Amino acid sequence: RLFFFASASKLATSLVVLRMVVDGVLALDAPVDRWLPEAALAGRGITLRHLLSHRAGLPLDLPPGVVSYGVPTCWRDIAAALPAIAPVGAVGGGVSYSN
C-alpha cells in the first residue's frame, strides 16, 4: 500500500543527509553533481545546502509525467527531468519552496 507522507519526508531526508555530513560522507557545499551525475545539473552550482534550504532556484513542483498522484515515480525520473526544468530564481538567491 502506498502512503502519502507529504512534507514529513523532507524532514527525514534532511536528517539523514545532515547525519551523513557529520560522518564525512557528504559535504553541504559541494555540487550535487558529485553524488547525482544523472541529474545533469553541472554548471548550475547547486549544492546540498541549496537544496535543503530551498535556495536551488527550482520550481515548486516537478513536471507532469514525473509524478503520479503527487508522488515521484522514481529518483531516476526526477534526475532525468531536472536539466529541462527552468529555474525560477538564481541559485543561492531567495527561498523558493520546492518539492
Coordinates of C-alpha atoms in Angstrom, one line a residue:
R1 CA 0.0 0.0 0.0
L2 CA 1.2 3.5 -0.9
F3 CA 1.2 6.1 1.9
F4 CA 1.4 9.8 1.2
F5 CA 3.9 11.3 3.7
A6 CA 3.7 14.8 2.3
S7 CA 6.4 17.2 3.7
A8 CA 7.3 14.8 6.5
S9 CA 9.6 13.0 4.1
K10 CA 11.6 16.3 3.7
L11 CA 12.4 16.3 7.4
A12 CA 13.5 12.6 7.4
T13 CA 15.6 13.2 4.3
S14 CA 17.3 16.3 5.8
L15 CA 18.1 14.4 8.9
V16 CA 19.8 11.6 7.0
V17 CA 21.7 14.0 4.8
L18 CA 22.9 16.0 7.8
R19 CA 24.0 12.8 9.6
M20 CA 26.0 11.8 6.5
V21 CA 27.6 15.3 6.5
V22 CA 28.6 14.8 10.2
D23 CA 30.0 11.4 9.2
G24 CA 32.0 12.9 6.4
V25 CA 30.2 11.0 3.6
L26 CA 28.6 14.2 2.1
A27 CA 29.5 17.8 2.0
L28 CA 26.9 20.6 2.2
D29 CA 28.8 22.9 -0.1
A30 CA 29.9 20.5 -2.8
P31 CA 28.0 20.5 -6.1
V32 CA 25.2 17.9 -6.1
D33 CA 26.5 16.5 -9.4
R34 CA 29.2 14.8 -7.4
W35 CA 26.6 12.4 -6.0
L36 CA 23.9 12.7 -8.6
P37 CA 25.6 12.9 -12.0
E38 CA 22.3 11.6 -13.5
A39 CA 20.7 14.9 -12.6
A40 CA 23.0 16.7 -15.1
L41 CA 22.9 19.9 -13.0
A42 CA 26.5 20.7 -13.9
G43 CA 27.1 24.4 -14.3
R44 CA 24.2 25.5 -12.1
G45 CA 26.3 25.3 -9.0
I46 CA 23.6 23.7 -6.9
T47 CA 24.8 22.3 -3.6
L48 CA 23.1 20.1 -0.9
R49 CA 22.9 23.3 1.2
H50 CA 20.9 25.0 -1.6
L51 CA 18.5 22.0 -1.9
L52 CA 18.0 21.7 1.9
S53 CA 17.3 25.4 2.3
H54 CA 15.1 25.7 -0.8
R55 CA 17.5 28.1 -2.5
A56 CA 18.4 26.0 -5.5
G57 CA 16.2 28.0 -7.8
L58 CA 14.0 25.0 -8.6
P59 CA 10.2 25.4 -9.1
L60 CA 7.7 24.2 -6.6
D61 CA 6.7 21.0 -8.4
L62 CA 8.1 18.6 -10.9
P63 CA 6.7 18.5 -14.4
P64 CA 3.8 16.2 -15.3
G65 CA 4.8 12.6 -16.1
V66 CA 7.5 12.6 -13.3
V67 CA 4.9 12.4 -10.6
S68 CA 1.9 10.1 -10.2
Y69 CA -0.8 11.2 -7.7
G70 CA 1.6 13.8 -6.3
V71 CA 4.4 11.2 -5.7
P72 CA 7.6 11.0 -7.9
T73 CA 7.6 7.8 -9.9
C74 CA 11.3 7.1 -9.0
W75 CA 14.5 9.0 -8.4
R76 CA 15.8 8.3 -11.9
D77 CA 12.8 10.0 -13.4
I78 CA 13.4 13.0 -11.2
A79 CA 17.1 13.2 -12.1
A80 CA 16.3 12.9 -15.8
A81 CA 13.7 15.7 -15.6
L82 CA 15.9 18.2 -13.7
P83 CA 18.0 19.5 -16.7
A84 CA 14.9 20.5 -18.6
I85 CA 13.3 22.4 -15.6
A86 CA 13.7 26.1 -16.0
P87 CA 15.0 27.8 -12.9
V88 CA 12.6 30.2 -11.0
G89 CA 15.4 32.2 -9.5
A90 CA 19.1 32.4 -9.0
V91 CA 20.9 29.6 -7.2
G92 CA 21.5 30.8 -3.7
G93 CA 19.1 33.6 -4.1
G94 CA 15.7 33.9 -2.4
V95 CA 13.8 31.0 -1.0
S96 CA 11.6 29.1 -3.4
Y97 CA 9.9 26.2 -1.7
S98 CA 10.4 23.1 -3.9
N99 CA 9.2 19.6 -3.6

